[in-house]
Coordinates of C-alpha atoms in Angstrom, one line a residue:
M1 CA -133.5 -81.8 -180.7
R2 CA -136.6 -84.0 -180.1
P3 CA -138.1 -84.4 -176.6
S4 CA -137.5 -88.2 -176.9
S5 CA -133.8 -87.6 -177.5
I6 CA -133.6 -85.2 -174.5
R7 CA -135.3 -87.8 -172.3
Y8 CA -132.8 -90.4 -173.5
Y9 CA -129.8 -88.2 -172.8
F10 CA -130.9 -87.4 -169.3
K11 CA -131.8 -91.0 -168.6
E12 CA -128.4 -92.3 -169.7
G13 CA -126.6 -89.6 -167.9
V14 CA -128.3 -90.3 -164.6
T15 CA -127.9 -94.1 -165.1
S16 CA -124.2 -93.6 -165.6
L17 CA -123.9 -91.5 -162.5
L18 CA -125.6 -94.2 -160.4
R19 CA -123.6 -97.0 -162.1
N20 CA -120.3 -95.4 -161.1
R21 CA -121.3 -94.2 -157.6
L22 CA -117.8 -94.0 -156.1
M23 CA -116.3 -91.9 -158.9
T24 CA -119.5 -89.7 -158.9
V25 CA -119.2 -89.0 -155.2
A26 CA -115.5 -88.2 -155.6
S27 CA -116.2 -85.9 -158.5
V28 CA -119.1 -84.1 -156.7
A29 CA -117.0 -83.8 -153.5
T30 CA -114.0 -82.2 -155.3
V31 CA -116.2 -79.8 -157.3
A32 CA -118.0 -78.9 -154.0
A33 CA -114.7 -78.3 -152.2
C34 CA -113.5 -76.0 -155.0
L35 CA -116.7 -74.0 -155.0
L36 CA -116.9 -73.9 -151.2
I37 CA -113.6 -72.0 -151.2
V38 CA -115.0 -69.7 -153.8
A39 CA -118.1 -69.1 -151.7
F40 CA -116.2 -68.4 -148.5
S41 CA -113.7 -66.2 -150.3
W42 CA -116.5 -64.2 -151.8
C43 CA -118.2 -63.8 -148.4
L44 CA -115.0 -62.5 -146.8
I45 CA -113.9 -60.3 -149.7
S46 CA -117.3 -58.8 -150.1
N47 CA -117.5 -57.9 -146.4
L48 CA -114.0 -56.5 -146.3
N49 CA -114.8 -54.3 -149.2
S50 CA -118.0 -53.2 -147.5
I51 CA -116.1 -52.5 -144.2
L52 CA -113.5 -50.4 -146.2
A53 CA -116.3 -48.4 -147.7
Q54 CA -117.9 -47.9 -144.3
I55 CA -114.5 -46.7 -142.9
E56 CA -114.1 -44.4 -145.8
E57 CA -117.6 -43.0 -145.4
N58 CA -117.7 -42.8 -141.6
I59 CA -114.2 -41.7 -140.8
G60 CA -112.7 -40.2 -143.9
I61 CA -109.6 -38.0 -143.6
N62 CA -109.7 -35.0 -141.2
V63 CA -107.4 -32.2 -142.2
F64 CA -106.7 -29.6 -139.5
L65 CA -105.4 -26.1 -140.4
D66 CA -103.0 -23.7 -138.8
D67 CA -104.6 -21.5 -136.1
D68 CA -103.8 -18.2 -137.9
V69 CA -105.4 -19.0 -141.3
D70 CA -107.9 -16.5 -142.6
A71 CA -110.9 -16.9 -144.9
A72 CA -108.9 -16.4 -148.1
E73 CA -106.4 -19.1 -147.1
I74 CA -109.2 -21.5 -146.1
T75 CA -110.7 -21.1 -149.6
R76 CA -107.3 -21.6 -151.2
I77 CA -106.7 -24.8 -149.3
R78 CA -110.1 -26.2 -150.1
D79 CA -109.6 -25.5 -153.8
E80 CA -106.2 -27.2 -153.8
M81 CA -107.7 -30.2 -152.0
I82 CA -110.6 -30.7 -154.3
Q83 CA -108.3 -30.6 -157.3
L84 CA -106.2 -33.6 -156.0
P85 CA -106.6 -36.9 -157.8
H86 CA -108.9 -39.4 -156.0
V87 CA -110.5 -36.7 -153.9
A88 CA -114.3 -37.0 -154.2
D89 CA -115.5 -34.3 -151.8
V90 CA -114.1 -31.7 -149.3
I91 CA -116.4 -30.4 -146.5
Y92 CA -115.4 -27.5 -144.4
V93 CA -115.8 -27.9 -140.6
S94 CA -115.6 -24.7 -138.5
P95 CA -114.3 -24.7 -134.9
E96 CA -117.9 -24.3 -133.8
E97 CA -119.2 -27.2 -135.8
G98 CA -116.2 -29.3 -134.7
L99 CA -117.1 -28.6 -131.0
E100 CA -120.8 -29.6 -131.6
N101 CA -119.7 -32.8 -133.3
L102 CA -117.4 -33.6 -130.5
K103 CA -120.2 -33.1 -128.0
E104 CA -122.4 -35.5 -129.9
E105 CA -119.7 -38.2 -130.2
L106 CA -118.9 -38.0 -126.5
E107 CA -122.6 -38.0 -125.5
M108 CA -121.5 -35.9 -122.5
G109 CA -121.8 -32.4 -123.9
D110 CA -121.9 -30.8 -120.4
I111 CA -118.2 -31.5 -119.8
L112 CA -117.3 -29.3 -122.8
D113 CA -119.4 -26.4 -121.6
G114 CA -117.4 -23.2 -121.4
F115 CA -115.3 -23.9 -124.5
E116 CA -117.5 -21.9 -126.8
G117 CA -116.4 -18.7 -128.5
E118 CA -112.9 -17.5 -127.9
N119 CA -112.3 -20.5 -125.5
N120 CA -112.8 -23.0 -128.4
P121 CA -109.5 -24.9 -128.7
L122 CA -110.4 -26.5 -132.0
S123 CA -109.1 -25.2 -135.4
H124 CA -110.5 -24.9 -138.8
A125 CA -110.7 -28.3 -140.5
F126 CA -111.8 -30.2 -143.6
T127 CA -113.3 -33.7 -144.0
V128 CA -111.9 -35.2 -147.2
T129 CA -113.8 -38.1 -148.9
L130 CA -111.9 -40.3 -151.4
D131 CA -113.1 -42.1 -154.5
S132 CA -111.5 -45.3 -153.1
I133 CA -110.0 -46.1 -149.7
E134 CA -107.1 -47.8 -151.6
N135 CA -105.9 -44.4 -152.7
Q136 CA -105.6 -43.1 -149.1
D137 CA -101.8 -43.2 -148.9
T138 CA -101.4 -41.2 -152.2
V139 CA -103.9 -38.6 -151.1
L140 CA -102.3 -38.3 -147.6
S141 CA -98.9 -37.6 -149.2
E142 CA -100.4 -34.8 -151.4
L143 CA -102.3 -33.3 -148.5
E144 CA -99.2 -33.0 -146.4
Q145 CA -97.6 -30.8 -149.1
I146 CA -100.4 -28.1 -148.9
A147 CA -99.3 -24.9 -147.1
G148 CA -101.5 -24.2 -144.1
V149 CA -102.2 -27.8 -143.1
R150 CA -101.1 -28.4 -139.6
N151 CA -102.2 -32.0 -138.9
I152 CA -104.0 -34.9 -140.7
S153 CA -106.0 -37.6 -139.0
A154 CA -106.9 -40.8 -140.8
A155 CA -107.5 -44.4 -139.9
Q156 CA -104.4 -45.4 -141.8
T157 CA -103.3 -48.4 -139.7
E158 CA -106.8 -50.0 -139.8
T159 CA -107.1 -49.4 -143.5
D160 CA -103.7 -50.9 -144.3
I161 CA -104.5 -54.0 -142.3
L162 CA -107.9 -54.5 -144.0
L163 CA -106.3 -53.9 -147.4
R164 CA -103.6 -56.5 -146.7
I165 CA -106.1 -59.0 -145.4
N166 CA -108.2 -58.4 -148.5
R167 CA -105.2 -59.0 -150.9
I168 CA -104.1 -62.1 -149.0
I169 CA -107.5 -63.7 -149.0
G170 CA -107.8 -62.9 -152.7
I171 CA -104.5 -64.5 -153.6
V172 CA -104.9 -67.5 -151.4
G173 CA -108.5 -68.0 -152.6
V174 CA -107.7 -67.8 -156.3
T175 CA -104.7 -70.1 -155.9
A176 CA -106.7 -72.7 -154.0
V177 CA -109.6 -72.5 -156.5
L178 CA -107.3 -73.0 -159.5
V179 CA -105.7 -76.0 -157.9
L180 CA -109.0 -77.6 -156.9
A181 CA -110.5 -76.7 -160.3
V182 CA -107.7 -78.7 -162.1
I183 CA -108.3 -81.6 -159.7
S184 CA -112.0 -81.4 -160.3
V185 CA -111.6 -81.6 -164.1
V186 CA -109.2 -84.5 -163.8
I187 CA -111.6 -86.5 -161.6
I188 CA -114.6 -85.7 -163.8
M189 CA -112.6 -86.8 -166.8
N190 CA -111.8 -90.1 -165.1
T191 CA -115.5 -90.5 -164.1
I192 CA -116.6 -90.0 -167.8
K193 CA -113.7 -92.2 -169.0
L194 CA -115.0 -95.0 -166.7
S195 CA -118.5 -94.5 -168.1
V196 CA -117.2 -94.7 -171.6
Y197 CA -115.2 -97.8 -170.9
T198 CA -118.2 -99.7 -169.3
R199 CA -120.4 -98.8 -172.3
R200 CA -117.8 -99.4 -175.0
T201 CA -119.7 -102.4 -176.5
E202 CA -123.0 -100.5 -176.5
I203 CA -121.3 -97.5 -178.1
N204 CA -119.8 -99.6 -180.9
I205 CA -123.2 -101.1 -181.7
M206 CA -124.8 -97.6 -181.8
K207 CA -122.1 -96.5 -184.3
Y208 CA -122.7 -99.5 -186.4
V209 CA -126.5 -98.8 -186.6
G210 CA -125.8 -95.2 -187.7
A211 CA -125.8 -93.2 -184.4
T212 CA -124.1 -89.8 -184.8
D213 CA -121.2 -88.7 -182.7
W214 CA -123.2 -86.1 -180.8
F215 CA -126.0 -88.6 -180.1
I216 CA -123.4 -90.6 -178.3
R217 CA -121.6 -87.7 -176.6
W218 CA -124.7 -85.9 -175.2
P219 CA -125.3 -88.4 -172.3
F220 CA -121.7 -87.9 -171.1
I221 CA -122.1 -84.1 -171.3
I222 CA -125.3 -84.3 -169.3
E223 CA -123.5 -86.5 -166.8
G224 CA -120.7 -83.9 -166.3
T225 CA -123.3 -81.1 -166.1
L226 CA -125.2 -83.0 -163.3
I227 CA -121.9 -83.5 -161.4
G228 CA -121.2 -79.8 -161.7
V229 CA -124.7 -78.8 -160.6
L230 CA -124.6 -81.1 -157.6
G231 CA -121.1 -79.8 -156.8
A232 CA -122.4 -76.3 -156.8
V233 CA -125.6 -76.8 -154.8
I234 CA -123.8 -78.4 -151.8
P235 CA -121.4 -75.4 -151.1
L236 CA -124.3 -73.0 -151.7
V237 CA -126.4 -74.7 -149.0
I238 CA -123.4 -75.0 -146.6
S239 CA -122.1 -71.4 -147.1
Y240 CA -125.6 -69.9 -146.8
F241 CA -126.3 -71.3 -143.4
A242 CA -122.7 -70.9 -142.3
Y243 CA -122.6 -67.2 -143.2
E244 CA -125.9 -66.5 -141.6
K245 CA -124.8 -68.2 -138.4
A246 CA -121.4 -66.5 -138.4
V247 CA -122.9 -63.0 -138.7
Q248 CA -125.4 -63.9 -136.0
V249 CA -122.7 -65.1 -133.6
L250 CA -120.5 -62.0 -134.2
N251 CA -123.5 -59.6 -133.6
D252 CA -124.6 -61.5 -130.4
Y253 CA -121.2 -62.1 -128.8
L254 CA -119.2 -59.1 -130.1
P255 CA -121.7 -56.2 -129.9
M256 CA -118.8 -53.7 -130.2
V257 CA -118.1 -55.0 -133.7
Q258 CA -121.7 -54.3 -134.7
N259 CA -121.3 -50.8 -133.4
L260 CA -118.3 -50.2 -135.6
V261 CA -119.3 -52.0 -138.9
T262 CA -122.3 -53.6 -140.5
F263 CA -122.0 -57.0 -142.2
L264 CA -123.6 -57.5 -145.5
D265 CA -127.0 -59.2 -145.5
V266 CA -127.1 -62.8 -146.6
S267 CA -129.4 -62.0 -149.5
S268 CA -127.0 -59.4 -151.0
I269 CA -124.2 -62.0 -150.8
F270 CA -126.1 -64.9 -152.4
V271 CA -127.9 -62.9 -155.1
V272 CA -124.5 -62.8 -156.8
L273 CA -123.0 -66.1 -155.4
L274 CA -125.9 -68.3 -156.5
P275 CA -125.6 -67.8 -160.3
V276 CA -121.8 -67.6 -160.1
L277 CA -121.4 -71.0 -158.4
L278 CA -124.0 -72.7 -160.6
V279 CA -122.2 -71.4 -163.8
C280 CA -118.8 -72.4 -162.4
G281 CA -120.0 -75.9 -161.5
I282 CA -121.6 -76.4 -164.9
L283 CA -118.5 -75.2 -166.7
L284 CA -116.3 -77.5 -164.7
G285 CA -118.6 -80.5 -165.4
V286 CA -118.9 -79.7 -169.1
F287 CA -115.2 -79.0 -169.6
G288 CA -114.3 -82.3 -167.8
S289 CA -116.8 -84.2 -170.0
V290 CA -115.8 -82.7 -173.3
S291 CA -112.1 -83.2 -172.5
S292 CA -112.7 -86.8 -171.6
I293 CA -114.8 -87.6 -174.6
R294 CA -112.3 -86.0 -177.0
K295 CA -109.4 -88.0 -175.6
Y296 CA -110.9 -91.3 -174.7
L297 CA -114.2 -91.8 -176.7
Q298 CA -113.2 -93.3 -180.0
V299 CA -116.4 -93.0 -182.2

């Protein structure tokens, strides 16, 4: 493809966008609305997955054993746990270690003075780490069946809530994106159709003088691509500053949230979101253009 041809394609594509300003604005706005939902959904789902991972890493599942278990039974119980599906690691916590950990968590170790040695009320325990927090219910059911296990502590309620929110956001986000994607393609098709209609005489003349089909099609494909790029840049800018501001507000006004979980950095979010939105925008624009040309451009 010659440089002069490329310049011509871009010139005609931009001219067509400016000529049909109203349809161009409608197309860009619809694509932007579609991709803005993608951006917000990605930010929410990414942070929910990160929070679930933090809960899994920081809390895990604490398994407390019967008071009368001996060393052999502790070894047997550990071996049974490590062989369970979805269990990544099992760490033994002695009563002495449990007491020291409790002192550190309470930050008031002096109130627990006197509970060392025979006065230690804590039992032998294990901290179980999973390969995925989504498998928590399955592992909990298996752990309850192991002989010698007295009690199990897990952030089950919080995990269930986060998993449900994650699924709801995913379903709603995908549905909304699909609906808006269809609307975007239809509006882009109508924009290209209007461009084809206004240039029908010029196109017929070009055909008569020997212009190829692709020579005529390329300006319209460029037009759709530019619509897609513009429709991707707008939500990228909006979601970038909105996400940054939202994280700042949460950390400033809800410090207890910051103590519990850490939100993903804006750079880690947009290093993935930037190429994804640009590719999605371009694909929407090109698909709308190609569909419109195939149906309405008689060359």
